[in-house]
Coordinates of C-alpha atoms in Angstrom, one line a residue:
Chain A
M726 CA 82.3 109.1 86.0
S727 CA 80.4 111.9 84.4
A728 CA 77.6 114.0 86.0
A729 CA 75.1 112.7 83.6
D730 CA 75.4 109.1 84.8
T731 CA 75.0 109.7 88.6
L732 CA 72.0 112.0 88.5
P733 CA 68.8 111.2 86.8
R734 CA 69.0 113.1 83.6
P735 CA 67.2 116.4 84.1
A736 CA 64.0 115.7 82.1
W737 CA 63.7 119.2 80.5
G738 CA 61.5 117.7 77.9
A739 CA 58.7 116.7 80.4
P740 CA 58.1 120.2 82.0
A741 CA 58.5 121.8 78.6
L742 CA 55.9 119.5 77.2
A743 CA 53.6 120.1 80.2
V744 CA 53.8 123.9 79.7
M745 CA 53.1 123.5 76.0
A746 CA 50.2 121.2 76.7
L747 CA 48.8 123.6 79.2
A748 CA 49.2 126.5 76.8
M749 CA 47.4 124.5 74.1
I750 CA 44.5 123.7 76.5
A751 CA 44.3 127.3 77.6
G752 CA 44.7 128.5 74.1
C753 CA 45.6 131.9 72.7
Q754 CA 44.4 135.1 74.3
G755 CA 40.8 136.0 73.7
Q756 CA 39.4 132.8 72.2
T757 CA 35.7 132.7 71.5
S758 CA 33.8 131.2 74.4
A759 CA 30.1 131.1 75.4
E760 CA 31.1 131.0 79.1
P761 CA 30.5 134.3 81.0
P762 CA 33.8 136.3 81.7
I763 CA 35.5 135.4 84.9
V764 CA 35.6 138.5 87.2
P765 CA 38.3 137.9 89.9
V766 CA 37.3 140.8 92.1
R767 CA 33.6 141.3 92.3
N768 CA 33.5 144.3 94.7
M769 CA 30.7 146.6 93.6
H770 CA 30.6 144.8 90.3
E771 CA 26.9 144.3 90.6
L772 CA 25.3 147.2 92.6
P773 CA 21.8 146.6 94.0
R774 CA 20.1 148.6 91.3
Y775 CA 18.6 147.8 87.9
D776 CA 20.3 148.7 84.7
A777 CA 18.4 149.4 81.5
Q778 CA 16.8 146.2 80.1
E779 CA 17.8 144.1 83.1
A780 CA 15.5 141.3 84.3
S781 CA 13.5 141.7 87.5
P782 CA 11.6 139.0 89.4
Y783 CA 9.2 141.5 90.8
F784 CA 7.1 142.0 87.7
A785 CA 5.0 139.4 85.9
D786 CA 6.6 140.1 82.6
G787 CA 10.2 140.0 84.0
R788 CA 11.1 143.5 82.9
A789 CA 12.8 146.0 85.2
M790 CA 12.0 148.7 82.7
R791 CA 8.2 149.4 82.9
P792 CA 6.1 150.2 79.8
P793 CA 4.3 153.6 80.2
V794 CA 1.1 153.5 82.1
P795 CA -1.9 153.9 79.7
H796 CA -3.2 157.5 79.3
T797 CA 0.0 159.1 80.5
I798 CA 2.4 161.0 78.3
A799 CA 6.1 161.2 78.4
R800 CA 7.6 164.6 79.3
E801 CA 9.3 165.1 75.9
M802 CA 6.1 164.0 74.0
E803 CA 4.8 166.4 71.3
V804 CA 1.6 168.1 72.6
D805 CA 0.5 169.8 69.3
E806 CA -1.8 167.2 67.8
A807 CA -1.3 168.3 64.2
I808 CA 2.5 168.0 64.6
D809 CA 2.2 164.7 66.5
T810 CA -0.3 162.9 64.2
G811 CA 0.0 164.8 60.8
V812 CA -3.8 165.3 60.9
D813 CA -5.3 168.7 61.7
V814 CA -8.4 169.4 63.9
E815 CA -10.7 169.1 60.9
G816 CA -9.5 165.6 60.4
D817 CA -7.5 166.4 57.2
Y818 CA -3.9 165.6 56.5
V819 CA -1.6 168.5 57.2
L820 CA -0.8 170.0 53.8
S821 CA 2.8 171.0 54.3
I822 CA 5.4 170.6 57.1
P823 CA 4.3 172.7 60.0
E824 CA 6.2 176.0 60.4
A825 CA 7.1 175.3 64.0
V826 CA 8.9 172.1 63.0
V827 CA 10.9 173.9 60.2
A828 CA 11.7 176.8 62.6
R829 CA 13.0 174.4 65.3
A830 CA 15.3 172.7 62.8
G831 CA 16.7 176.1 61.8
G832 CA 15.3 176.2 58.3
L833 CA 14.1 173.8 55.6
E834 CA 17.6 173.0 54.4
D835 CA 18.8 171.8 57.7
L836 CA 15.6 169.8 58.2
T837 CA 16.1 168.1 54.8
R838 CA 19.7 167.3 55.6
R839 CA 18.6 165.7 58.9
G840 CA 15.9 163.9 56.9
H841 CA 18.5 162.5 54.4
E842 CA 20.5 161.0 57.3
R843 CA 17.4 159.5 58.9
Y844 CA 16.0 158.3 55.6
D845 CA 19.2 156.4 55.0
V846 CA 18.8 154.7 58.4
Y847 CA 15.1 153.8 58.5
C848 CA 13.8 153.8 55.0
V849 CA 16.6 152.7 52.7
P850 CA 16.5 148.9 53.6
C851 CA 13.0 148.7 51.9
H852 CA 12.5 151.8 49.7
G853 CA 16.1 152.1 48.4
G854 CA 18.3 155.1 48.2
L855 CA 16.3 156.7 45.3
G856 CA 12.9 155.9 46.8
D857 CA 12.0 153.6 43.9
G858 CA 11.2 150.7 46.1
N859 CA 14.3 148.7 45.2
G860 CA 15.9 148.2 48.7
M861 CA 17.8 145.2 49.8
V862 CA 14.9 143.7 51.8
P863 CA 12.6 143.3 48.9
E864 CA 15.5 142.0 46.9
V865 CA 16.6 139.3 49.4
S866 CA 13.2 138.3 50.7
G867 CA 11.8 137.5 47.3
V868 CA 8.6 138.2 45.5
G869 CA 5.3 138.5 47.4
T870 CA 6.6 139.6 50.8
I871 CA 7.6 143.2 51.2
R872 CA 6.9 145.2 48.1
P873 CA 7.3 148.9 48.7
P874 CA 5.9 151.2 46.0
T875 CA 8.0 153.9 44.2
F876 CA 7.6 157.4 45.6
H877 CA 7.6 158.8 42.1
D878 CA 4.2 158.0 40.9
D879 CA 1.5 160.7 40.7
R880 CA -0.5 159.4 43.7
L881 CA 2.4 159.8 46.1
R882 CA 3.8 162.9 44.4
H883 CA 0.6 164.7 45.1
A884 CA -0.1 163.3 48.6
P885 CA -0.1 165.9 51.4
D886 CA 2.9 166.0 53.7
G887 CA 0.8 164.9 56.6
Q888 CA -0.1 161.6 54.8
I889 CA 3.6 160.7 54.3
Y890 CA 4.1 161.6 58.0
A891 CA 1.2 159.5 59.1
T892 CA 2.6 156.6 57.1
I893 CA 5.8 156.8 59.0
R894 CA 4.0 157.2 62.3
N895 CA 1.4 154.5 61.9
G896 CA 2.6 152.3 59.2
I897 CA 0.4 151.3 56.3
R898 CA -0.8 147.8 55.3
N899 CA 2.5 145.9 54.8
M900 CA 4.7 148.7 56.1
P901 CA 5.6 148.7 59.8
A902 CA 5.0 151.8 62.0
Y903 CA 8.1 153.8 63.0
A904 CA 6.7 155.7 65.9
H905 CA 8.6 153.7 68.4
N906 CA 12.1 154.4 67.1
V907 CA 11.8 157.6 65.0
P908 CA 10.9 160.7 67.2
V909 CA 8.4 163.2 65.9
H910 CA 10.9 165.7 64.7
D911 CA 12.9 163.2 62.7
R912 CA 9.7 161.9 61.1
W913 CA 9.0 165.4 59.7
A914 CA 12.6 165.6 58.6
I915 CA 12.2 162.4 56.6
V916 CA 9.1 163.8 55.0
A917 CA 11.1 166.8 53.9
Y918 CA 13.7 164.5 52.4
V919 CA 11.1 162.3 50.6
R920 CA 9.8 165.5 49.1
A921 CA 13.2 166.5 47.9
L922 CA 13.7 163.0 46.4
Q923 CA 10.4 163.3 44.6
V924 CA 11.4 166.7 43.1
N925 CA 14.9 165.4 42.3
Q926 CA 13.7 162.2 40.6
A927 CA 10.9 163.9 38.6
D928 CA 11.4 163.0 34.9
G929 CA 9.8 166.1 33.4
R930 CA 6.2 164.9 34.2
T931 CA 5.5 167.5 36.8
A932 CA 8.4 169.2 38.4
A933 CA 6.3 170.9 41.1
L934 CA 4.5 168.9 43.8
E935 CA 0.9 169.7 44.3
P936 CA -0.2 168.3 47.6
Q937 CA -3.9 167.8 47.7
T938 CA -6.1 167.6 50.7
G939 CA -7.3 164.2 51.9
A940 CA -9.1 162.8 54.8
G941 CA -6.8 161.7 57.6
R942 CA -9.3 159.9 59.7
Chain B
M912 CA 85.0 111.4 102.7
Q913 CA 82.4 112.7 100.4
I914 CA 78.7 112.3 101.4
F915 CA 77.2 114.1 98.5
P916 CA 78.2 113.3 95.0
K917 CA 80.0 116.1 93.3
P918 CA 77.4 116.9 90.6
L919 CA 75.1 118.1 93.4
N920 CA 77.2 121.3 93.3
F921 CA 75.0 122.3 90.4
L922 CA 71.9 122.0 92.6
P923 CA 71.7 125.6 93.6
L924 CA 72.1 126.7 90.0
V925 CA 69.5 124.3 88.8
A926 CA 67.1 125.3 91.6
A927 CA 67.6 129.0 90.8
L928 CA 67.0 128.4 87.1
G929 CA 63.9 126.4 88.1
V930 CA 62.5 129.1 90.3
A931 CA 63.2 131.7 87.7
A932 CA 61.5 129.6 85.0
G933 CA 58.6 128.7 87.3
G934 CA 58.2 132.4 88.2
G935 CA 58.3 133.3 84.6
V936 CA 55.6 130.8 83.7
V937 CA 53.4 131.9 86.6
T938 CA 53.9 135.6 85.6
F939 CA 53.2 134.8 82.0
V940 CA 50.0 132.9 82.9
F941 CA 48.7 135.8 85.0
V942 CA 49.6 138.5 82.5
Y943 CA 48.5 136.6 79.5
Y944 CA 45.5 134.6 80.7
F945 CA 44.2 136.6 83.7
S946 CA 44.1 139.9 81.8
P947 CA 40.8 141.4 80.5
S948 CA 42.2 140.8 77.0
N949 CA 41.6 137.1 77.7
L950 CA 38.8 137.1 80.2
Q951 CA 36.6 139.6 78.4
V952 CA 37.6 139.3 74.7
G953 CA 35.9 136.5 72.9
Y954 CA 32.8 136.2 75.0
A955 CA 30.0 135.2 72.7
P956 CA 27.0 133.8 74.6
E957 CA 24.4 131.7 73.0
Q958 CA 21.3 133.8 72.2
P959 CA 17.7 132.7 72.3
V960 CA 17.4 133.6 68.6
P961 CA 20.2 132.8 66.2
Y962 CA 20.1 136.5 65.1
S963 CA 22.9 137.4 62.7
H964 CA 24.4 140.9 62.4
R965 CA 26.3 139.6 59.3
L966 CA 23.0 139.1 57.5
H967 CA 21.1 142.2 58.7
A968 CA 23.8 144.8 59.1
G969 CA 26.2 143.3 56.5
Q970 CA 24.3 141.8 53.7
L971 CA 21.0 143.8 54.0
G972 CA 23.1 146.9 54.8
M973 CA 20.9 148.0 57.7
D974 CA 22.2 150.9 59.7
C975 CA 22.9 150.1 63.4
R976 CA 20.5 152.8 64.5
Y977 CA 17.5 151.1 62.7
C978 CA 17.6 148.7 65.7
H979 CA 19.8 150.3 68.3
A980 CA 17.7 153.4 67.8
N981 CA 18.5 155.1 71.2
V982 CA 22.2 154.9 70.9
E983 CA 22.7 158.6 69.9
R984 CA 20.1 159.9 72.4
S985 CA 20.9 157.9 75.6
G986 CA 23.6 156.2 77.5
E987 CA 22.3 152.8 76.7
A988 CA 22.4 151.5 73.1
M989 CA 19.6 149.0 74.0
V990 CA 18.7 145.8 72.3
P991 CA 15.7 146.4 70.0
P992 CA 12.2 145.5 71.1
T993 CA 10.3 142.7 69.4
Q994 CA 8.3 145.2 67.5
T995 CA 11.4 146.2 65.5
C996 CA 11.9 142.6 64.3
M997 CA 8.2 142.0 63.6
G998 CA 8.1 145.0 61.3
C999 CA 9.8 142.8 58.8
H1000 CA 9.3 139.3 60.2
S1001 CA 5.6 139.5 60.2
Q1002 CA 6.1 139.0 56.5
V1003 CA 9.6 137.7 55.9
R1004 CA 10.3 134.1 56.9
T1005 CA 7.1 133.8 58.8
E1006 CA 7.4 130.1 59.1
S1007 CA 11.0 129.9 60.2
A1008 CA 11.5 127.9 63.4
R1009 CA 14.5 130.0 64.2
L1010 CA 12.2 133.0 64.6
A1011 CA 9.7 131.1 66.8
P1012 CA 10.8 132.9 70.1
V1013 CA 10.3 136.3 68.4
R1014 CA 6.8 135.4 67.2
E1015 CA 6.0 134.0 70.6
S1016 CA 7.2 137.2 72.3
W1017 CA 5.0 139.2 69.9
E1018 CA 1.9 137.2 70.8
T1019 CA 2.4 137.0 74.5
G1020 CA 4.0 140.4 75.2
M1021 CA 6.8 138.8 77.1
P1022 CA 10.3 140.0 76.1
V1023 CA 12.8 137.9 74.2
E1024 CA 15.5 137.1 76.8
W1025 CA 18.7 138.3 75.0
V1026 CA 21.9 137.6 76.9
R1027 CA 24.0 140.7 77.6
V1028 CA 27.4 140.5 75.9
H1029 CA 29.3 143.7 76.7
N1030 CA 29.1 144.6 80.4
I1031 CA 31.3 146.9 82.4
P1032 CA 31.0 146.8 86.2
D1033 CA 28.3 149.0 87.9
H1034 CA 30.9 151.1 89.6
A1035 CA 32.1 152.5 86.3
Y1036 CA 29.9 154.9 84.2
F1037 CA 29.7 154.7 80.5
D1038 CA 27.5 156.7 78.1
H1039 CA 27.1 155.9 74.4
S1040 CA 25.6 159.2 73.3
V1041 CA 28.6 161.3 74.4
H1042 CA 31.0 159.1 72.5
L1043 CA 28.9 159.1 69.4
A1044 CA 28.5 162.9 69.5
A1045 CA 32.3 163.2 69.8
G1046 CA 32.6 161.2 66.6
V1047 CA 33.8 157.8 68.0
G1048 CA 32.4 155.1 65.8
C1049 CA 30.9 151.7 66.9
V1050 CA 33.7 149.9 65.2
S1051 CA 36.3 151.4 67.6
C1052 CA 34.8 149.6 70.5
H1053 CA 32.8 146.7 69.1
G1054 CA 34.8 145.7 66.1
R1055 CA 33.4 144.6 62.7
V1056 CA 29.9 143.7 64.0
D1057 CA 28.7 143.6 60.4
R1058 CA 30.8 140.5 59.9
M1059 CA 29.7 138.7 63.0
E1060 CA 27.3 135.8 62.9
V1061 CA 27.3 136.0 66.7
V1062 CA 28.2 139.2 68.6
T1063 CA 31.6 138.6 70.2
V1064 CA 33.5 141.0 72.5
Q1065 CA 36.5 142.3 70.6
E1066 CA 38.1 144.8 73.1
P1067 CA 39.2 144.2 76.7
L1068 CA 36.6 146.8 78.1
S1069 CA 39.1 147.4 80.9
M1070 CA 40.0 150.6 82.6
G1071 CA 43.3 150.6 80.8
W1072 CA 41.5 150.3 77.5
C1073 CA 39.2 153.2 78.2
L1074 CA 42.2 155.4 79.3
D1075 CA 44.3 154.5 76.3
C1076 CA 41.7 156.1 74.1
H1077 CA 40.9 159.0 76.4
R1078 CA 44.6 159.9 76.5
N1079 CA 45.0 159.7 72.8
P1080 CA 41.6 159.8 70.9
D1081 CA 43.1 161.0 67.6
D1082 CA 42.8 157.8 65.6
H1083 CA 39.3 157.1 66.8
I1084 CA 37.5 160.3 65.8
R1085 CA 35.6 160.2 62.6
P1086 CA 33.0 162.5 61.0
I1087 CA 29.5 162.2 62.7
S1088 CA 28.0 160.9 59.5
R1089 CA 30.3 157.9 59.6
I1090 CA 29.9 156.7 63.1
T1091 CA 28.0 153.6 62.1
D1092 CA 30.0 153.0 58.9
M1093 CA 32.0 149.9 59.7
A1094 CA 34.3 150.0 56.7
W1095 CA 35.2 153.6 56.8
T1096 CA 38.9 154.5 57.5
S1097 CA 40.5 157.9 57.9
E1098 CA 42.1 157.5 54.5
D1099 CA 38.6 157.8 52.9
A1100 CA 38.1 161.2 54.5
T1101 CA 37.2 164.1 52.2
E1102 CA 38.6 167.6 52.8
A1103 CA 35.4 168.7 54.5
E1104 CA 35.4 165.6 56.7
R1105 CA 39.0 166.3 57.7
R1106 CA 38.0 169.8 58.8
Q1107 CA 35.0 168.4 60.8
M1108 CA 37.3 165.8 62.4
A1109 CA 39.8 168.4 63.5
G1110 CA 37.0 170.4 65.0
L1111 CA 35.7 167.4 66.9
L1112 CA 39.1 166.6 68.2
A1113 CA 39.7 170.1 69.4
R1114 CA 36.4 170.1 71.3
A1115 CA 36.7 166.6 72.9
V1116 CA 37.7 166.5 76.5
P1117 CA 37.7 162.8 77.5
P1118 CA 38.0 162.5 81.3
E1119 CA 41.1 161.0 82.8
N1120 CA 40.3 161.8 86.4
C1121 CA 38.7 159.1 88.5
S1122 CA 35.4 160.9 89.1
G1123 CA 34.8 161.1 85.4
C1124 CA 34.0 157.4 85.2
H1125 CA 33.5 156.4 88.9
R1126 CA 30.8 158.8 89.8

């Protein structure tokens, strides 16, 4: 009599199948799931404090982060009004980028380099890399929605620096304002780069820019 | 007389094998399924708005900082405010039902309730601006976001993962101008960029002591 006849045959197949089935249900590591991650040890995982952008039941709008109280200014806010708004005390657009801004950047060249970087982030989607108004957004969204102008017509070539600055800060007609995500300094840097683009793209009409005064308010 | 049939002599062997195999399976299940590589990676919660990074960051080519504007300046990258979306969507796709929660938020002033995807425990400290200033790109920690329809966790976000890079950041440092460039690899580096990378690497001192991250 052989061993195989007296004992029930070791059913290797069944456990193996079970393991395989489990593995198939559990899947490979890191499969996509909409369920929150399981945290086995939760010690100090959630401290009794609010992180940025967390929800809070204490405020009516549900935000733990509070919007600034009206009529208060942030510590890092620009206090020089001409630098902050691009409009001087007489109510005219600032003609050229304020000296203080250029000095803080360590020269016009550095300011323009910074401006190039920021222009590529905030302006290129609509105005395009050359400033001709052929960005991806106008291309994708179709005619009649967002139609930015070219920077290389005479009206904008001769606009004062403060006007370009105010456009970034406040937006204009169909263009959104960028005050909430571009700090003051970077806005002036972008102005410097827009100027460089205009000179660069001049097709022999007028190589030099002649900013003209205009009412800012 | 024999009480037990002879084949039972194999029982200890079979039992030992069984225990070994069972232990192996249990160990495997723990190491494979209970590790952060499984628990964290792949988390892709359903968001209130079917916002697509593939469309905005990929197809439209928008830079990450257009929306995550604070990422270089503060520890938190921050999900953008409704105002950022409405800059375009007050004109683009104004009728779209998928954008209804964004318009509603704009009208009522209540925030859009985005679900947090990447989250490390409160007892660990993480700061985006330091990493970006050191030349670590988004792609090293978040993967190819510009190809994601829905943001999905790509890296384990575990302590071991942080330390792996802190001990050996060489492959993750890139020129500052490329930090948001998802497709860039070190093979594309120009001579000037290589020099900048070497400088950044020489300056970087990622903490490996406990108090660096558990402060």
